[in-house]
Coordinates of C-alpha atoms and ligand atoms in Angstrom, one line a residue:
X1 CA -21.0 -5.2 -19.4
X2 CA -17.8 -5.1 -17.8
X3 CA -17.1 -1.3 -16.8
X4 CA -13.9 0.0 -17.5
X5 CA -11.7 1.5 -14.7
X6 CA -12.5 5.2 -14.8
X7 CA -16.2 4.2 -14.0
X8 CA -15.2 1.7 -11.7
X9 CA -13.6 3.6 -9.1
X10 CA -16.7 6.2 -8.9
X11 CA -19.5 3.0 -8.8
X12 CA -17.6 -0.1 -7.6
X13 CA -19.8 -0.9 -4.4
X14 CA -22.4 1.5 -4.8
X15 CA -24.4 0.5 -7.5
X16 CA -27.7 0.0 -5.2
X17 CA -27.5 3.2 -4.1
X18 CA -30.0 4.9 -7.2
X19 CA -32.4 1.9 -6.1
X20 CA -32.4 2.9 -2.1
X21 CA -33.1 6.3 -3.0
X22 CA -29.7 8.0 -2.0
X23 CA -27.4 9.4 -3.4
X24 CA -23.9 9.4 -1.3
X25 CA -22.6 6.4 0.4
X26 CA -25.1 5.7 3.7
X27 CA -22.8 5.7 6.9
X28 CA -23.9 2.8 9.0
X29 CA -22.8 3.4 12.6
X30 CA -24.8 0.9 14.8
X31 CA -22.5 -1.1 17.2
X32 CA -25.3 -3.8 17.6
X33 CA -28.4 -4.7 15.4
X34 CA -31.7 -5.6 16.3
X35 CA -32.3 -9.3 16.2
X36 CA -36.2 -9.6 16.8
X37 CA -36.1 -13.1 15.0
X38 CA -33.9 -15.5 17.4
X39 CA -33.5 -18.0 14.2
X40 CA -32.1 -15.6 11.9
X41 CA -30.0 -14.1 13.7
X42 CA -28.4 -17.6 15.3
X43 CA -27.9 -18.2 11.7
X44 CA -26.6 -15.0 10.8
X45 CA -23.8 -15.2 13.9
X46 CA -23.0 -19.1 12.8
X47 CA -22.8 -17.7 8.9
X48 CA -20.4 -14.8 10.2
X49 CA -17.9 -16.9 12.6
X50 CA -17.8 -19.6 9.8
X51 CA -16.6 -16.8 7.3
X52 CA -19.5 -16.1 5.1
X53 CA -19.4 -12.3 3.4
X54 CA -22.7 -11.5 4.7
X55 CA -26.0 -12.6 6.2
X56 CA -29.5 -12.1 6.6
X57 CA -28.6 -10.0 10.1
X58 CA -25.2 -8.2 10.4
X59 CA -25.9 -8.8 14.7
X60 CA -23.1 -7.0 16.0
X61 CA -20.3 -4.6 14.4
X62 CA -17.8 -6.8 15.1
X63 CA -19.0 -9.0 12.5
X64 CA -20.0 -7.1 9.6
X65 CA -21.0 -3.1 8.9
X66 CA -22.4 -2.6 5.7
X67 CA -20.1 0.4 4.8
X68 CA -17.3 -1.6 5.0
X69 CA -18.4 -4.3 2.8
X70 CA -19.2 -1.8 0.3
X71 CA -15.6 -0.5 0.5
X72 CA -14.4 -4.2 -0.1
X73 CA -16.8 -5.0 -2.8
X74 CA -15.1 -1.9 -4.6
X75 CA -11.5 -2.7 -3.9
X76 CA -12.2 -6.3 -4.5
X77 CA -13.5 -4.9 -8.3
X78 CA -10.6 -2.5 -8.7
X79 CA -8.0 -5.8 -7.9
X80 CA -10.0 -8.6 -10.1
X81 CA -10.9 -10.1 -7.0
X82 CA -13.2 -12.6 -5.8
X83 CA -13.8 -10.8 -2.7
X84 CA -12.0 -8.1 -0.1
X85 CA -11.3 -7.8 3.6
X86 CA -11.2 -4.5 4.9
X87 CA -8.9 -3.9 8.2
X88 CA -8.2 -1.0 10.7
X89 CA -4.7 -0.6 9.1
X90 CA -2.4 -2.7 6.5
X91 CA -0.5 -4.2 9.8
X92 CA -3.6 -5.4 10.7
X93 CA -4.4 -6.8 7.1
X94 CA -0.8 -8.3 7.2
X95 CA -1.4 -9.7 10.6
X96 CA -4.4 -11.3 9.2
X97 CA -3.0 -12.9 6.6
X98 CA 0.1 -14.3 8.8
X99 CA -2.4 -15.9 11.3
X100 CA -4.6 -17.1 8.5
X101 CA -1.8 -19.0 7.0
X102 CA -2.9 -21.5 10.1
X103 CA -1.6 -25.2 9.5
X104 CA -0.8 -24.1 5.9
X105 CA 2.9 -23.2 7.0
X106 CA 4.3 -21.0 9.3
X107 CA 7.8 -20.6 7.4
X108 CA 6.9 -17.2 5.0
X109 CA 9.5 -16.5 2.2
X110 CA 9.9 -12.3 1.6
X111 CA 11.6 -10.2 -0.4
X112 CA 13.6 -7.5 0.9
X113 CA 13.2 -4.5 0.5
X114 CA 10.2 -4.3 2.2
X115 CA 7.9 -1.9 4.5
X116 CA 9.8 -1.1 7.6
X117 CA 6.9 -2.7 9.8
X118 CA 6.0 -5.4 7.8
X119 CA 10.2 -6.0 7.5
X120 CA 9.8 -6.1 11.4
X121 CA 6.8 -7.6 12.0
X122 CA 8.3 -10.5 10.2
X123 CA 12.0 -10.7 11.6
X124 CA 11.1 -10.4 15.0
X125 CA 8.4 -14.2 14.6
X126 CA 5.8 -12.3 17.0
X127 CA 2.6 -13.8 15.2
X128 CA 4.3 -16.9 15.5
X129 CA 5.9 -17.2 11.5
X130 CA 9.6 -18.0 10.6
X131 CA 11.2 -16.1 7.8
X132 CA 13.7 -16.5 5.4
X133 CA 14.6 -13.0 3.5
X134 CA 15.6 -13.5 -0.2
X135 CA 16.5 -11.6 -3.1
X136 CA 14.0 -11.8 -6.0
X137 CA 15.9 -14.3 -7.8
X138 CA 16.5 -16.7 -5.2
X139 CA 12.7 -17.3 -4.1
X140 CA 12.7 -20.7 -5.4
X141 CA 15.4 -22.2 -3.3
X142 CA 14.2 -20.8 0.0
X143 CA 10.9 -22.6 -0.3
X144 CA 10.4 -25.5 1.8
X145 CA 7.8 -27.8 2.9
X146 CA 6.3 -25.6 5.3
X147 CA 6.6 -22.8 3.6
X148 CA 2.9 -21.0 3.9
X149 CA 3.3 -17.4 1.9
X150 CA 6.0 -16.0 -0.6
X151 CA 5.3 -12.0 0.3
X152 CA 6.5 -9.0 -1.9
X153 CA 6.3 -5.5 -2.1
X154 CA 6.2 -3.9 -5.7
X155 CA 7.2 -0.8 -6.1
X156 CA 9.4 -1.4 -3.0
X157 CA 9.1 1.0 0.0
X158 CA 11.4 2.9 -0.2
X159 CA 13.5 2.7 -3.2
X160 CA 11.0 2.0 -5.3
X161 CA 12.6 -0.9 -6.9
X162 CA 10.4 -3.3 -9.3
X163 CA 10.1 -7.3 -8.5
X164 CA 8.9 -9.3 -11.3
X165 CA 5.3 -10.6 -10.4
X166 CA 5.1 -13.5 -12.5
X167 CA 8.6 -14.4 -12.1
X168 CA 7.9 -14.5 -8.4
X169 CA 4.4 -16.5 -8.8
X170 CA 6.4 -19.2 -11.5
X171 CA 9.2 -19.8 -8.3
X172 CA 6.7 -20.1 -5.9
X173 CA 4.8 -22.9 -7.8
X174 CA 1.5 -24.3 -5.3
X175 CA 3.0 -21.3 -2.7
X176 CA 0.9 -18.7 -2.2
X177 CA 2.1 -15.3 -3.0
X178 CA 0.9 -12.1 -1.4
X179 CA 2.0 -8.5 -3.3
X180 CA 2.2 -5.4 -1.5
X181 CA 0.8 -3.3 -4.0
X182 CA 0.4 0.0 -1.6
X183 CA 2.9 1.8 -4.1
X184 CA 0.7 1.0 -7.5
X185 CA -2.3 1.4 -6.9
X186 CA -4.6 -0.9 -9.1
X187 CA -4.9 2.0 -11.6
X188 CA -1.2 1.2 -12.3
X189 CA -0.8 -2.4 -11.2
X190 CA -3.5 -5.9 -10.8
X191 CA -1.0 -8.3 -9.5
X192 CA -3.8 -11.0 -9.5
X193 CA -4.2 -10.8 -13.3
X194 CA -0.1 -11.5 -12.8
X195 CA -0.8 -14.9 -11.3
X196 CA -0.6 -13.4 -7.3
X197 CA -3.0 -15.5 -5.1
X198 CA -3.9 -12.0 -2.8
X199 CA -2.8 -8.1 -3.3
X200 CA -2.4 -6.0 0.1
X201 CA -2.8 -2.6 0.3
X202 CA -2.1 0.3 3.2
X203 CA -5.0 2.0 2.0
X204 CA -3.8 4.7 4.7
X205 CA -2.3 5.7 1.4
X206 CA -3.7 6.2 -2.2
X207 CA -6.6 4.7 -1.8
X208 CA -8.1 7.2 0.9
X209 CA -5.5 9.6 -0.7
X210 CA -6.1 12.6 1.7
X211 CA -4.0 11.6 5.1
X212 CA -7.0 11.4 7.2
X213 CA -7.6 7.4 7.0
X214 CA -5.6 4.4 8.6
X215 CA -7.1 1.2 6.9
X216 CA -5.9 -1.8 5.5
X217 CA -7.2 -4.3 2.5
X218 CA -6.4 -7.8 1.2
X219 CA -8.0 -8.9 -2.2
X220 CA -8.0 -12.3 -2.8
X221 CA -10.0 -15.6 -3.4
X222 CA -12.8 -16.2 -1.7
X223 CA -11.7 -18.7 0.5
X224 CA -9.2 -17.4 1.9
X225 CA -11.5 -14.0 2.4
X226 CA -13.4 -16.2 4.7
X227 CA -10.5 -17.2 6.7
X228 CA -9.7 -13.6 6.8
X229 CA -12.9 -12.7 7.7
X230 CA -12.7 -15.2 11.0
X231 CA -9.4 -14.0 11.8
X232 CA -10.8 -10.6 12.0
X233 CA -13.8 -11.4 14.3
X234 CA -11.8 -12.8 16.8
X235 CA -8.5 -10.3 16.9
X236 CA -11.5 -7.4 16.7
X237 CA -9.0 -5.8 13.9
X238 CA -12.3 -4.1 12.1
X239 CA -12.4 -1.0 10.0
X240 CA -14.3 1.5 11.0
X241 CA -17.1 2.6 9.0
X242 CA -16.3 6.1 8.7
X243 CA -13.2 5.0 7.0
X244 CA -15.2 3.0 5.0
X245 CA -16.5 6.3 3.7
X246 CA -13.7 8.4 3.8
X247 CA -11.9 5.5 1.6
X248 CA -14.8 5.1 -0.8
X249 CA -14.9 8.7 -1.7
X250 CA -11.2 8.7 -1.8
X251 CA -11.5 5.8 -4.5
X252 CA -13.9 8.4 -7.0
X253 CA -10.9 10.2 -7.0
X254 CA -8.2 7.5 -7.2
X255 CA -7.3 7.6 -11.0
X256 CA -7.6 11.8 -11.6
X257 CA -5.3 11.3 -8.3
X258 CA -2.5 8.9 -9.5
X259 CA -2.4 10.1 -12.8
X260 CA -1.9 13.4 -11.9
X261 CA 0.4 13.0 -9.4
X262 CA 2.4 10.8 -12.0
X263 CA 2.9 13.5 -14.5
X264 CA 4.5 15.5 -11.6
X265 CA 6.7 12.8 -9.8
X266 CA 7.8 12.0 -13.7
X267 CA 9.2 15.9 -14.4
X268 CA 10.7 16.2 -11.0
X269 CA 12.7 13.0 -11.2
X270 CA 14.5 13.8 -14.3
X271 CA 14.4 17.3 -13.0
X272 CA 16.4 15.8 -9.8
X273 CA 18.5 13.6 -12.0
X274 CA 20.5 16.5 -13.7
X275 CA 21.0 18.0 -10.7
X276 CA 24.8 18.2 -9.8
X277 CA 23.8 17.5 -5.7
X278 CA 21.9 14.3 -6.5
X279 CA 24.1 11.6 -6.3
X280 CA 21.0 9.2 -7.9
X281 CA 17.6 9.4 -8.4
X282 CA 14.8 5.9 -7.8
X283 CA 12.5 5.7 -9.9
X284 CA 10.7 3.1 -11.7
X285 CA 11.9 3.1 -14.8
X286 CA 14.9 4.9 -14.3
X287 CA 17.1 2.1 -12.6
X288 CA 18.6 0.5 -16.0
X289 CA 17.0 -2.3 -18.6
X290 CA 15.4 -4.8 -16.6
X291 CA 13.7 -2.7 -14.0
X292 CA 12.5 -0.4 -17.3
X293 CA 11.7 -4.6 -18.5
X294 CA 9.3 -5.1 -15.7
X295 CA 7.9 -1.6 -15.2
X296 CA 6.4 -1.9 -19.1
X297 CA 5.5 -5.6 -18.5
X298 CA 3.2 -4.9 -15.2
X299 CA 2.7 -1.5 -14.7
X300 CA 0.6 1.4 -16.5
X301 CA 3.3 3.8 -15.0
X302 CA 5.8 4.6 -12.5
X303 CA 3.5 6.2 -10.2
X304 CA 4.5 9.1 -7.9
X305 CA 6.6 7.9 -5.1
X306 CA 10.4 8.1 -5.9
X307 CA 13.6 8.4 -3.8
X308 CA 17.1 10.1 -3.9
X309 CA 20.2 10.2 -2.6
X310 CA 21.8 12.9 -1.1
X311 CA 25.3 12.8 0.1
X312 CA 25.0 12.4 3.6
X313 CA 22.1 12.3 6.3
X314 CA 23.3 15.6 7.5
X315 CA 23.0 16.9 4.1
X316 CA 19.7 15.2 3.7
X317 CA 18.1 16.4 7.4
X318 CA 19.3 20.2 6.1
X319 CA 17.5 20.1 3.1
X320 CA 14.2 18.9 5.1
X321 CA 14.5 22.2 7.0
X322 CA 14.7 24.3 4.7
X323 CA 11.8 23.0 2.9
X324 CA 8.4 25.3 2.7
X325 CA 5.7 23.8 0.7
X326 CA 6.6 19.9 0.8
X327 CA 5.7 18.5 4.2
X328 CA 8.3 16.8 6.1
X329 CA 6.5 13.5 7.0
X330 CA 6.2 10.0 6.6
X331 CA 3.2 8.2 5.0
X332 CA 2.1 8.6 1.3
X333 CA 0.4 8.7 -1.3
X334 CA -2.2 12.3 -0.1
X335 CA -3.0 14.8 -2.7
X336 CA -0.2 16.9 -0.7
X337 CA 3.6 16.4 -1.1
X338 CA 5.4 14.4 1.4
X339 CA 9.0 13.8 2.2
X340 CA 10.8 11.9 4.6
X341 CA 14.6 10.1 5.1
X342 CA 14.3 6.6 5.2
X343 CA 17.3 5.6 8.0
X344 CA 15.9 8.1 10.4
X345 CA 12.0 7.2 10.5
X346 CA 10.1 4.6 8.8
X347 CA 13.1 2.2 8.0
X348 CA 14.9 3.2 11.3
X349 CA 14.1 -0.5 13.0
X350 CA 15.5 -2.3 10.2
X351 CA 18.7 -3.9 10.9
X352 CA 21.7 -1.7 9.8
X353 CA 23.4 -4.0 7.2
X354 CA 19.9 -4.8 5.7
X355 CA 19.5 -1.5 5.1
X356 CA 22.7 -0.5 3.3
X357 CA 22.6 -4.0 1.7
X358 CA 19.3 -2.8 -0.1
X359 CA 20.1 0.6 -1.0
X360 CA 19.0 2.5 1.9
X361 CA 21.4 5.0 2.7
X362 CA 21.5 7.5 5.4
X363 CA 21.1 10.5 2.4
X364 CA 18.5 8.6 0.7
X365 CA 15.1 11.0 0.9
X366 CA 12.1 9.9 0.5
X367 CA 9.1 11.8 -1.9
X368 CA 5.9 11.2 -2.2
X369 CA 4.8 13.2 -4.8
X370 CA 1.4 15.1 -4.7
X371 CA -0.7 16.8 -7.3
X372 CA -0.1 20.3 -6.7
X373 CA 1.7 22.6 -9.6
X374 CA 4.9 20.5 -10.2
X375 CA 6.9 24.0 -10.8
X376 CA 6.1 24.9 -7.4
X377 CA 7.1 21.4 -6.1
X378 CA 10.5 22.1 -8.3
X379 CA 10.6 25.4 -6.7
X380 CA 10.8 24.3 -3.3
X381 CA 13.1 21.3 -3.9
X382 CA 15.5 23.9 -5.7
X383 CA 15.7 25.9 -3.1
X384 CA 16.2 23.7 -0.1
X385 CA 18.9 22.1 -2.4
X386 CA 20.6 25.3 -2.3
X387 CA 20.4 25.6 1.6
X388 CA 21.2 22.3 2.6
X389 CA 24.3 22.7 0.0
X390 CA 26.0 25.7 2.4
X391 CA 25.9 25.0 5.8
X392 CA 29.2 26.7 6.8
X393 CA 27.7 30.1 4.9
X394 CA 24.3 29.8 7.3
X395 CA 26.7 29.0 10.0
X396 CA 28.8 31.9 9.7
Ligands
PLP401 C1 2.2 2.1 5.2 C2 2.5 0.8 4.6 C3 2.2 -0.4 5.2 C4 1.5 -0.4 6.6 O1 0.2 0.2 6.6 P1 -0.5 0.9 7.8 O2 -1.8 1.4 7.2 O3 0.4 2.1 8.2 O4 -0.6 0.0 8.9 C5 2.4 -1.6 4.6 N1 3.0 -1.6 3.4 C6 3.4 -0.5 2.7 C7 4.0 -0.6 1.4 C8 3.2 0.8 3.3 O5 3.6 1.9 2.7

């Protein structure tokens, strides 16, 4: 019986574990693996280099670590996924994918806005790929022959702007199209169900959910897994297993998490909305008709990042001083509250016009919203408003 997704984020991966005898996730650390039985284990190395999942003998930790491909079995049940491929961050898992691409195309079709590395990673051509950036609507005529990968980010980093998934997949006809879906979560979001050919997450982010992982994910088909998979053998990008675990026990928690983190980041932006130092709020949902449109279409909810826009960066770098309880820092998506300004940190090696061209100002903040007591989140943000609002009186 298909288990719904409340269940599936505490068992997804684990469901031997009552039959071994255990009861928490084993943490398998070996770096090599015995190999008394030459035969199996050539076998095992051919399986492993040729892309296969797993094998009688996991030889060497380069290959395979069966932590890790209990992580990916669970994400890879979360997404609708054939399979998963685990990395040791979501660069890595994006690198992966841009050198897996291989004679498929090196031209890769994006839509901006998108994740200041990932933005960078692709305008600079270092793996090799060509890009044309596009708005949302205009995805169709950028495609050409050699076009290997449409990639999008939904919610956007950092405005948090919708793209239409299946609108995307319908332009990019016998394309494949990679989504970014570090923002959603698939508690809120399964862009494969969407028509998406493979999901990426940063599961730096929600999915270990407690700042103390760097790991990346693709879900996908299992063909492409495989290519994955030998892409990751030889660039060594592996996960570490006790990631593995740190994410796995992250992902029991990954709907109380999100939801609750929802209800907070939902009160705080209209909170921020009325308030007269705001010049304007993102947030899914909030951004007018057809981003309200696709946020009902192919999301449970708006999640629990969300941006706003201060007057100036000055403005914006006073009011992170004065903060007490919300953290000052970048990354996302940790039980705690985090805040940072865009222009300064993780967008800062974007090109300039790109970045006012897509709404990132130099006032724009911002939040990830964590699941403490969303009065005391209100509290704080109230009263760094009020600082950052007088600097000539603290000046004085
Ligand atoms: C953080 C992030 C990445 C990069 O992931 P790392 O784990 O930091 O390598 C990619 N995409 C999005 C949307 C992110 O937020």
């Amino acid at each position: 019986m298909k288990q719904r997704m409340a269940t599936q984020v505490v068992h997804a991966g684990r469901e031997d574990l009552c039959s071994l005898g255990v009861h928490v996730t084993p943490i398998d650390l070996s770096s090599t693996y015995p190999t008394p039985d030459p035969d199996a284990a050539a076998a095992s190395l051919e399986a492993f280099v040729g892309g296969a999942e797993n094998a009688v003998n996991p030889v060497y930790a380069r290959l395979h670590n069966p932590t890790v491909a209990r992580f990916e079995r669970a994400l890879a049940t979360l997404e609708g996924a054939d399979q998963a491929v685990a990395f040791g961050s979501g660069m890595a898992a994006l690198t992966a994918v841009l050198l897996a691409l291989g004679d498929r195309g090196k031209h890769v079709v994006a839509v901006r806005p998108l994740y200041g590395g990932t933005d960078h990673l692709l305008a600079t051509g270092l793996l090799g790929t060509e890009v044309s950036f596009v708005d949302a609507d205009a995805v169709a005529a950028a495609i050409r022959p050699d076009t290997g990968l449409v990639m999008i980010e939904t919610p956007a980093n950092p405005t948090v702007e919708l793209v239409d998934i299946e609108a995307i997949v319908q332009q990019a006809g016998s394309v494949p199209v990679l989504v970014d879906s570090t923002f959603a979560t698939p508690i809120l979001q399964r862009p494969l169900e969407l028509g998406a050919t493979m999901v990426l997450h940063s599961a730096t982010k929600f999915l270990g959910g407690h700042g103390d992982v760097v790991a990346g994910v693709v879900a996908c088909g299992a063909e492409f897994a495989g290519k994955l998979r030998q892409v990751r053998i030889l660039t060594g990008a592996i996960l570490h297993p006790l990631a593995a675990f740190l994410l796995l026990r992250g992902l029991s928690t990954l709907r109380l998490r999100v939801l609750a983190a929802q209800e907070n980041a939902q009160q705080l932006a209209s909170r921020l909305a009325r308030h007269p130092q705001i010049a304007k709020v993102h947030y899914p949902g909030m951004g007018g008709q057809r981003q309200s449109a696709i946020l009902n279409r192919q999301m449970v909810g708006p999640g629990s990042v969300l941006a706003f826009e201060m007057h100036s960066g000055a403005e914006a770098d006073r009011m992170l001083r004065a903060l007490r309880l919300i953290t000052p820092a970048v990354s996302l998506g940790s039980v705690d509250s985090l805040i940072q300004r865009p222009a300064a940190l993780t967008h800062r090696i974007v090109d300039a016009q790109a970045r006012s061209e897509h709404g990132i100002s130099d006032g724009l903040l911002r939040m990830s919203v964590g699941i403490e007591d969303a009065e005391d989140l209100w509290a704080d943000l109230a009263q760094a408003l009020q600082a950052a609002e007088a600097p000539m009186a603290q000046a004085a």
